[in-house]
Amino acid sequence: MRDRIYLCLAHMSEDGMEQKYVKEAFDTNWVVPLGPNVNGFEKDLEAFVNRIEASPEAFVEGGDLEEASLTHKVVALSAGTAAVHLALIACGVKAGDEVIVQSFTFCASSHPITYLGAKPVFVGSEAETWNMDPALLEQAIVDRKEKTGKYPKAIIPVALYGMPYDCERIMAIANKYGIPVIEDAAEGMGSRFNGQVLGTFGKYGVLSFNGNKMITTSGGGALICENADDANTVMWYATQARDAYPYYQHTAVGYNYRMSNVCAGIGRGQMTVLDAHIAHHKHVQALYEELLADVEGIHMHKQPADPRYDANFWLCAATIDADVKIQGQENAYKEVITSAVGGAAGVIHAVDSATTDCQPNENVEALRIFMLEKNVECRPLWKPMHKQPVYEGAAVYTNEVETNLFKVGFCLPAGPCVSDDDVRYIVECIKEAIVK
Ligand SMILES: *Cc1c(COP(=O)(O)O)cnc(C)c1O
């Protein structure tokens, strides 16, 4: 049997740069949540996010191809979730406020809104990018103002599986109503729109370095800030919000969210392979697109034809038509699952039913099980947040594009650990799973 092919695994540099920086942290006794690696990692991240590639439009029009650059600052933090939390605080979100967030996402986009006693307002997706639908966004803004007398305090679009949202229209709408944008680019590190990195369009941009993201620090995150003042505010909240006295004096509630110098060492090493990782994710996507092109009923989630879109393809996603029969489909959802699908970290609450009122179609579940028997990890798409019991009763503006995608979609392995041979094997397994 082949080794298990995982969805997306951490992948260290060939020359062990991560260990070199981690060793330096130990050798110099900087085993704390600050230090040379944290500073160095932030500098590397700033260089990366501030580089604007000559836009595809410039190439088309034969325009000025000189590379421009931005002046954003980056604060390294203990997690991407912490970055979302601090961005909300920096936007002045308080208990009772409303924050607009893409419904089709991982829970870390919306949970921090709840940490603050604020209320998420969920916005549905457009069919092309699977991300926040600009028309629904505007409808939500106008309707919330009408119903509550106030505008939402922030807008959180999410680069789902790395796909850029419509940066142009979302930013135009946000600016029209004067609402700050917090870009959740946790999955979209290095994805670009018109040559510019996601996370640099809004007031804040969230990155994650969890074990399965584009690069890892074992666990960690960062917040991209527009300027040094904002970065200072975020850093202050991330380090317990202290005032300048010889003793600990606090005028606000702070957090212990700074990144460890040991983790940042891993991050510095990972920055040397980030470009190669992005290139490999794109390569794997292209190969899936080629090999699955003539498999009837299976459709890869592709990037829009508009040349401004440049996805990192963190995960490769696809959909399967409802009428495609998969081997073993009659047994799908017959048994209660006793372990977590996907990230098995931590504790998962046991359940006593095998189904919920909103779940992937039976052929999607059957495909997941079939592929697992072939030692390939496939996973359902994120279940929309407005369909989660924990958010029952939250305001929602949607055409249910994301709910319908959730029923037919699945994720395929991607990333530097997936070889061309793996992709060919995975595609052959999918073909074998389909009942002719
Ligand atoms: C991973 C992720 C985050 C933050 O993740 P951490 O695990 O806390 O680093 C936030 N939003 C999305 C969409 C994510 O996928």
PDB file of N, CA and C in Angstrom, residues 181-222:
ATOM      1  N   VAL A 181     -11.826  46.997   6.009  1.00  0.00           N
ATOM      2  CA  VAL A 181     -11.801  45.600   5.573  1.00  0.00           C
ATOM      3  C   VAL A 181     -10.664  44.870   6.276  1.00  0.00           C
ATOM      4  N   ILE A 182     -10.983  43.714   6.860  1.00  0.00           N
ATOM      5  CA  ILE A 182      -9.974  42.801   7.416  1.00  0.00           C
ATOM      6  C   ILE A 182      -9.930  41.611   6.471  1.00  0.00           C
ATOM      7  N   GLU A 183      -8.860  41.514   5.690  1.00  0.00           N
ATOM      8  CA  GLU A 183      -8.789  40.411   4.730  1.00  0.00           C
ATOM      9  C   GLU A 183      -8.310  39.152   5.442  1.00  0.00           C
ATOM     10  N   ASP A 184      -9.098  38.086   5.373  1.00  0.00           N
ATOM     11  CA  ASP A 184      -8.640  36.814   5.918  1.00  0.00           C
ATOM     12  C   ASP A 184      -7.922  36.064   4.798  1.00  0.00           C
ATOM     13  N   ALA A 185      -6.603  36.281   4.738  1.00  0.00           N
ATOM     14  CA  ALA A 185      -5.766  35.641   3.717  1.00  0.00           C
ATOM     15  C   ALA A 185      -4.983  34.472   4.331  1.00  0.00           C
ATOM     16  N   ALA A 186      -5.546  33.883   5.409  1.00  0.00           N
ATOM     17  CA  ALA A 186      -4.864  32.774   6.087  1.00  0.00           C
ATOM     18  C   ALA A 186      -4.568  31.634   5.115  1.00  0.00           C
ATOM     19  N   GLU A 187      -5.516  31.392   4.203  1.00  0.00           N
ATOM     20  CA  GLU A 187      -5.315  30.324   3.210  1.00  0.00           C
ATOM     21  C   GLU A 187      -4.726  30.892   1.922  1.00  0.00           C
ATOM     22  N   GLY A 188      -4.673  32.211   1.821  1.00  0.00           N
ATOM     23  CA  GLY A 188      -4.307  32.859   0.557  1.00  0.00           C
ATOM     24  C   GLY A 188      -2.949  33.535   0.599  1.00  0.00           C
ATOM     25  N   MET A 189      -2.028  32.996   1.406  1.00  0.00           N
ATOM     26  CA  MET A 189      -0.717  33.633   1.472  1.00  0.00           C
ATOM     27  C   MET A 189      -0.022  33.561   0.116  1.00  0.00           C
ATOM     28  N   GLY A 190       0.263  34.717  -0.469  1.00  0.00           N
ATOM     29  CA  GLY A 190       0.947  34.760  -1.761  1.00  0.00           C
ATOM     30  C   GLY A 190       0.008  34.748  -2.952  1.00  0.00           C
ATOM     31  N   SER A 191      -1.304  34.611  -2.700  1.00  0.00           N
ATOM     32  CA  SER A 191      -2.262  34.801  -3.796  1.00  0.00           C
ATOM     33  C   SER A 191      -2.262  36.288  -4.133  1.00  0.00           C
ATOM     34  N   ARG A 192      -2.472  36.589  -5.410  1.00  0.00           N
ATOM     35  CA  ARG A 192      -2.416  37.993  -5.822  1.00  0.00           C
ATOM     36  C   ARG A 192      -3.663  38.397  -6.589  1.00  0.00           C
ATOM     37  N   PHE A 193      -3.948  39.690  -6.540  1.00  0.00           N
ATOM     38  CA  PHE A 193      -4.987  40.277  -7.375  1.00  0.00           C
ATOM     39  C   PHE A 193      -4.322  41.448  -8.079  1.00  0.00           C
ATOM     40  N   ASN A 194      -4.284  41.380  -9.395  1.00  0.00           N
ATOM     41  CA  ASN A 194      -3.621  42.425 -10.172  1.00  0.00           C
ATOM     42  C   ASN A 194      -2.170  42.635  -9.728  1.00  0.00           C
ATOM     43  N   GLY A 195      -1.504  41.552  -9.360  1.00  0.00           N
ATOM     44  CA  GLY A 195      -0.085  41.622  -9.015  1.00  0.00           C
ATOM     45  C   GLY A 195       0.204  41.928  -7.558  1.00  0.00           C
ATOM     46  N   GLN A 196      -0.855  42.271  -6.805  1.00  0.00           N
ATOM     47  CA  GLN A 196      -0.668  42.685  -5.403  1.00  0.00           C
ATOM     48  C   GLN A 196      -1.129  41.574  -4.465  1.00  0.00           C
ATOM     49  N   VAL A 197      -0.325  41.318  -3.431  1.00  0.00           N
ATOM     50  CA  VAL A 197      -0.578  40.209  -2.506  1.00  0.00           C
ATOM     51  C   VAL A 197      -1.855  40.439  -1.683  1.00  0.00           C
ATOM     52  N   LEU A 198      -2.662  39.407  -1.512  1.00  0.00           N
ATOM     53  CA  LEU A 198      -3.852  39.501  -0.663  1.00  0.00           C
ATOM     54  C   LEU A 198      -3.431  39.815   0.772  1.00  0.00           C
ATOM     55  N   GLY A 199      -4.241  40.637   1.424  1.00  0.00           N
ATOM     56  CA  GLY A 199      -3.907  41.053   2.786  1.00  0.00           C
ATOM     57  C   GLY A 199      -3.374  42.476   2.801  1.00  0.00           C
ATOM     58  N   THR A 200      -3.106  43.026   1.595  1.00  0.00           N
ATOM     59  CA  THR A 200      -2.578  44.396   1.516  1.00  0.00           C
ATOM     60  C   THR A 200      -3.589  45.359   0.895  1.00  0.00           C
ATOM     61  N   PHE A 201      -4.814  44.878   0.636  1.00  0.00           N
ATOM     62  CA  PHE A 201      -5.837  45.765   0.055  1.00  0.00           C
ATOM     63  C   PHE A 201      -6.630  46.456   1.162  1.00  0.00           C
ATOM     64  N   GLY A 202      -6.939  45.715   2.214  1.00  0.00           N
ATOM     65  CA  GLY A 202      -7.764  46.256   3.291  1.00  0.00           C
ATOM     66  C   GLY A 202      -6.943  46.960   4.349  1.00  0.00           C
ATOM     67  N   LYS A 203      -7.595  47.296   5.468  1.00  0.00           N
ATOM     68  CA  LYS A 203      -6.878  47.954   6.556  1.00  0.00           C
ATOM     69  C   LYS A 203      -5.969  46.947   7.257  1.00  0.00           C
ATOM     70  N   TYR A 204      -6.423  45.696   7.358  1.00  0.00           N
ATOM     71  CA  TYR A 204      -5.612  44.636   7.956  1.00  0.00           C
ATOM     72  C   TYR A 204      -5.688  43.374   7.102  1.00  0.00           C
ATOM     73  N   GLY A 205      -4.633  42.570   7.170  1.00  0.00           N
ATOM     74  CA  GLY A 205      -4.620  41.292   6.455  1.00  0.00           C
ATOM     75  C   GLY A 205      -4.100  40.192   7.361  1.00  0.00           C
ATOM     76  N   VAL A 206      -4.847  39.090   7.397  1.00  0.00           N
ATOM     77  CA  VAL A 206      -4.528  37.973   8.302  1.00  0.00           C
ATOM     78  C   VAL A 206      -3.758  36.881   7.563  1.00  0.00           C
ATOM     79  N   LEU A 207      -2.661  36.419   8.185  1.00  0.00           N
ATOM     80  CA  LEU A 207      -1.923  35.264   7.663  1.00  0.00           C
ATOM     81  C   LEU A 207      -1.898  34.178   8.741  1.00  0.00           C
ATOM     82  N   SER A 208      -1.812  32.922   8.309  1.00  0.00           N
ATOM     83  CA  SER A 208      -1.686  31.811   9.260  1.00  0.00           C
ATOM     84  C   SER A 208      -0.490  30.947   8.880  1.00  0.00           C
ATOM     85  N   PHE A 209       0.233  30.506   9.902  1.00  0.00           N
ATOM     86  CA  PHE A 209       1.366  29.587   9.672  1.00  0.00           C
ATOM     87  C   PHE A 209       1.127  28.299  10.443  1.00  0.00           C
ATOM     88  N   ASN A 210      -0.128  27.855  10.453  1.00  0.00           N
ATOM     89  CA  ASN A 210      -0.447  26.576  11.066  1.00  0.00           C
ATOM     90  C   ASN A 210       0.228  25.461  10.253  1.00  0.00           C
ATOM     91  N   GLY A 211       0.249  24.262  10.798  1.00  0.00           N
ATOM     92  CA  GLY A 211       0.996  23.169  10.176  1.00  0.00           C
ATOM     93  C   GLY A 211       0.577  22.831   8.764  1.00  0.00           C
ATOM     94  N   ASN A 212      -0.668  23.169   8.388  1.00  0.00           N
ATOM     95  CA  ASN A 212      -1.149  22.758   7.066  1.00  0.00           C
ATOM     96  C   ASN A 212      -1.298  23.928   6.102  1.00  0.00           C
ATOM     97  N   LYS A 213      -0.797  25.100   6.454  1.00  0.00           N
ATOM     98  CA  LYS A 213      -0.974  26.266   5.577  1.00  0.00           C
ATOM     99  C   LYS A 213       0.185  26.373   4.578  1.00  0.00           C
ATOM    100  N   MET A 214       0.261  27.448   3.816  1.00  0.00           N
ATOM    101  CA  MET A 214       1.271  27.555   2.741  1.00  0.00           C
ATOM    102  C   MET A 214       2.688  27.423   3.291  1.00  0.00           C
ATOM    103  N   ILE A 215       2.951  28.057   4.423  1.00  0.00           N
ATOM    104  CA  ILE A 215       4.192  27.814   5.163  1.00  0.00           C
ATOM    105  C   ILE A 215       3.808  27.654   6.631  1.00  0.00           C
ATOM    106  N   THR A 216       4.691  27.075   7.408  1.00  0.00           N
ATOM    107  CA  THR A 216       4.346  26.832   8.810  1.00  0.00           C
ATOM    108  C   THR A 216       5.422  27.361   9.757  1.00  0.00           C
ATOM    109  N   THR A 217       4.979  27.683  10.981  1.00  0.00           N
ATOM    110  CA  THR A 217       5.934  27.940  12.072  1.00  0.00           C
ATOM    111  C   THR A 217       5.632  26.935  13.185  1.00  0.00           C
ATOM    112  N   SER A 218       5.023  25.832  12.838  1.00  0.00           N
ATOM    113  CA  SER A 218       4.401  24.808  13.677  1.00  0.00           C
ATOM    114  C   SER A 218       3.013  25.276  14.081  1.00  0.00           C
ATOM    115  N   GLY A 219       2.904  26.476  14.523  1.00  0.00           N
ATOM    116  CA  GLY A 219       1.637  27.167  14.738  1.00  0.00           C
ATOM    117  C   GLY A 219       1.983  28.631  14.823  1.00  0.00           C
ATOM    118  N   GLY A 220       1.174  29.492  14.254  1.00  0.00           N
ATOM    119  CA  GLY A 220       1.491  30.919  14.303  1.00  0.00           C
ATOM    120  C   GLY A 220       0.662  31.681  13.295  1.00  0.00           C
ATOM    121  N   GLY A 221       0.792  32.986  13.333  1.00  0.00           N
ATOM    122  CA  GLY A 221       0.061  33.825  12.404  1.00  0.00           C
ATOM    123  C   GLY A 221       0.695  35.188  12.339  1.00  0.00           C
ATOM    124  N   ALA A 222       0.124  36.065  11.541  1.00  0.00           N
ATOM    125  CA  ALA A 222       0.637  37.426  11.462  1.00  0.00           C
ATOM    126  C   ALA A 222      -0.483  38.344  11.011  1.00  0.00           C
TER     127      ALA A 222
END
